[in-house]
Every structure is written in C-alpha cells, then in structure tokens.
C-alpha positions as a Markdown table, in Angstrom:
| # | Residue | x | y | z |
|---|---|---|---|---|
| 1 | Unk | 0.0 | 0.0 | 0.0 |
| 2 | Unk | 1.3 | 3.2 | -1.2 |
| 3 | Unk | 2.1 | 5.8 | 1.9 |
| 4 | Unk | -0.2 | 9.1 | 1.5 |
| 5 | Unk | 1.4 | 12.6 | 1.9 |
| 6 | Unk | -0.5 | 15.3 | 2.4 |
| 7 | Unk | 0.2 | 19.1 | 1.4 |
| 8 | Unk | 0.9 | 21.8 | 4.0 |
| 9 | Unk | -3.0 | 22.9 | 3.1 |
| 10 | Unk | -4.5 | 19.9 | 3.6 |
| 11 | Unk | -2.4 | 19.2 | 7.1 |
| 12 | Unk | -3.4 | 23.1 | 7.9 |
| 13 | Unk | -7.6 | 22.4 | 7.0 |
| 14 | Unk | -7.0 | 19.1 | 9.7 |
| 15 | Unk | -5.9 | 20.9 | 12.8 |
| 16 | Unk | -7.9 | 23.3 | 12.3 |
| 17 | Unk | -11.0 | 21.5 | 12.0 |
| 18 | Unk | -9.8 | 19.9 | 15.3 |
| 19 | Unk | -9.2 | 23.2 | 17.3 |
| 20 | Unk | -12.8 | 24.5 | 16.3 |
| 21 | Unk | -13.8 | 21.4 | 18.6 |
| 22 | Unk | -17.2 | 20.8 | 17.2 |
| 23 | Unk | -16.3 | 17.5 | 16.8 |
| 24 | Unk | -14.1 | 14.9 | 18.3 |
| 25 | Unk | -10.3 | 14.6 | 17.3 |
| 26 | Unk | -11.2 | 10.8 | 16.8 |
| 27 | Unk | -13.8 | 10.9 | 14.5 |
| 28 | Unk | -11.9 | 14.0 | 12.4 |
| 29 | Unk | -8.7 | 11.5 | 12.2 |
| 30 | Unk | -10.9 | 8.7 | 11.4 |
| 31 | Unk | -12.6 | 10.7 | 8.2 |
| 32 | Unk | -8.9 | 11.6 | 6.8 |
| 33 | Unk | -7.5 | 8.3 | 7.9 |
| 34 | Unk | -4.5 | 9.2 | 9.8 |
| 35 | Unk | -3.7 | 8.8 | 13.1 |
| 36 | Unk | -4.3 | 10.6 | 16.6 |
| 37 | Unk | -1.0 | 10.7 | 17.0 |
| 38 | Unk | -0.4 | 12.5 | 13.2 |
| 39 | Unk | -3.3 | 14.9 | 14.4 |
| 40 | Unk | -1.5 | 16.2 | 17.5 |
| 41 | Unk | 2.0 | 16.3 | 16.0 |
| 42 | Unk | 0.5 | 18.3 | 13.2 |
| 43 | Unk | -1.3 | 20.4 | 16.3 |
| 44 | Unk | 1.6 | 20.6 | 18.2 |
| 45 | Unk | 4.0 | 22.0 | 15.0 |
| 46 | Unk | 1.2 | 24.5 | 14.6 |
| 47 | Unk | 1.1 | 25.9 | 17.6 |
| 48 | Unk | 4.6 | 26.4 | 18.1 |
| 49 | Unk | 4.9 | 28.0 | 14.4 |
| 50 | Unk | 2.3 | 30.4 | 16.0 |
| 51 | Unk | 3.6 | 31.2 | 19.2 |
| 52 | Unk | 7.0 | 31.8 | 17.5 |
| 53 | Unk | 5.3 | 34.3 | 15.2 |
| 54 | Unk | 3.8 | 36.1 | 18.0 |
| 55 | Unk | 7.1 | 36.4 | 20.0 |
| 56 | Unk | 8.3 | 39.9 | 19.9 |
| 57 | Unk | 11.3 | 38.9 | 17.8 |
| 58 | Unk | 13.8 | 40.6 | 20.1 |
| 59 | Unk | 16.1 | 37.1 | 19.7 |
| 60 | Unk | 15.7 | 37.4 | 15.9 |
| 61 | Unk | 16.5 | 41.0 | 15.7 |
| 62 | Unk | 20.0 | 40.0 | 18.2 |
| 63 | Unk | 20.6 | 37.7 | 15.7 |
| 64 | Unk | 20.4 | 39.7 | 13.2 |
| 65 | Unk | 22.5 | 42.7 | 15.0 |
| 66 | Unk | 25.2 | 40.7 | 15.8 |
| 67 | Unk | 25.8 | 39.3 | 12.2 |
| 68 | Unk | 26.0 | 43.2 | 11.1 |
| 69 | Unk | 27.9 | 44.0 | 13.6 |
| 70 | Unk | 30.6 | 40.6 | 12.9 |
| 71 | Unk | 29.7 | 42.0 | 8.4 |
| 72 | Unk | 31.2 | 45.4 | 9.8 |
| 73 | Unk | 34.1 | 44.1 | 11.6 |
| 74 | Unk | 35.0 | 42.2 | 8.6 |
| 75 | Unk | 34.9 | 45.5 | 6.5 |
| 76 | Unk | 36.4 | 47.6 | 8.6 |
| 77 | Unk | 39.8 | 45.2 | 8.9 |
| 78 | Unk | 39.7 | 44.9 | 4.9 |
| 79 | Unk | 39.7 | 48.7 | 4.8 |
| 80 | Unk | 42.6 | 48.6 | 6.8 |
| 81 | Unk | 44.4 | 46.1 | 4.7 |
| 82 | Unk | 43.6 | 47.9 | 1.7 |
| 83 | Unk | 45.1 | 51.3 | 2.8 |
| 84 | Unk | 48.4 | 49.1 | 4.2 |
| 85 | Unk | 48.7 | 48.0 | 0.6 |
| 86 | Unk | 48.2 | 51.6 | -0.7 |
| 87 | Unk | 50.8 | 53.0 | 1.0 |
| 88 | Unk | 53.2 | 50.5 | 0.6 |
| 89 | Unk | 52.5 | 50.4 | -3.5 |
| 90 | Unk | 53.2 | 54.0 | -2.9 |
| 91 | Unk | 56.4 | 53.7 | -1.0 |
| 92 | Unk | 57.9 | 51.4 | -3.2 |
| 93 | Unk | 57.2 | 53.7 | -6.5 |
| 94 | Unk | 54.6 | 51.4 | -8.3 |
C-alpha cells in the first residue's frame, strides 16, 4: 500500500478542523485516515509556528545585530588592509 502525503494545506484544514472542537479529534482523524497521534504532531508543529510568530522577535532581531555587527568588523579590517597596501605600493614607487 502506497504511503499518503498530504500538502501543507490539507495538514493546515485538519488541525484546524480539530481546534474548532465541534467535533471529536477521533472521528476528524478517522474521516482523513491518519492517526491521533499524526493529528496532534500536526497540532503541536502549529502551535509552536504560531507562538513563534507572535514572540516579539527581540532574539531574531540580536541575531540579526550581531551578524551586522561581525559584516562590519570584517569590512572595517579589509579597509585597513587595503590602505596598508596603498601605502606600501606608494612607497615602493609602483
């Protein structure tokens, strides 16, 4: 028997038929055929998309801080290097 897949809508249209709670995780799993324990790993996935979403994004935006901040210490020692090798092209005449 050939194992079914199911697309990110179809996973989405499950759980959330299942968080409406009108009816009964059981019978909703039984209708797609998949398991109870598919249902709440799809649940549990969901919710901690969502809860990730609503953070405040202060760890993302240090994140992203300190790679600008290690992009400008990279620039700033190849400027440096760069005016080294100016000078000494200069000193030597070339």
């Amino acid at each position: 028997m050939k194992k079914r897949t199911w697309t990110t809508e179809e996973k989405l249209a499950i759980v959330l038929e299942g968080l409406r709670g009108e009816r009964q995780i059981a019978e909703i799993c039984r209708e797609h055929q998949i398991s109870q324990t598919m249902y709440y790993r799809w649940r549990d996935r969901f919710l901690e998309g969502g809860t990730r979403a609503l953070a405040d994004g202060r760890k993302e935006k240090d994140t992203y801080r300190a790679k600008i901040e290690q992009l400008e210490k990279i620039i700033a020692k190849q400027a440096i290097q760069i005016e080294i090798l100016k000078k000494t092209k200069e000193l030597l005449g070339r």
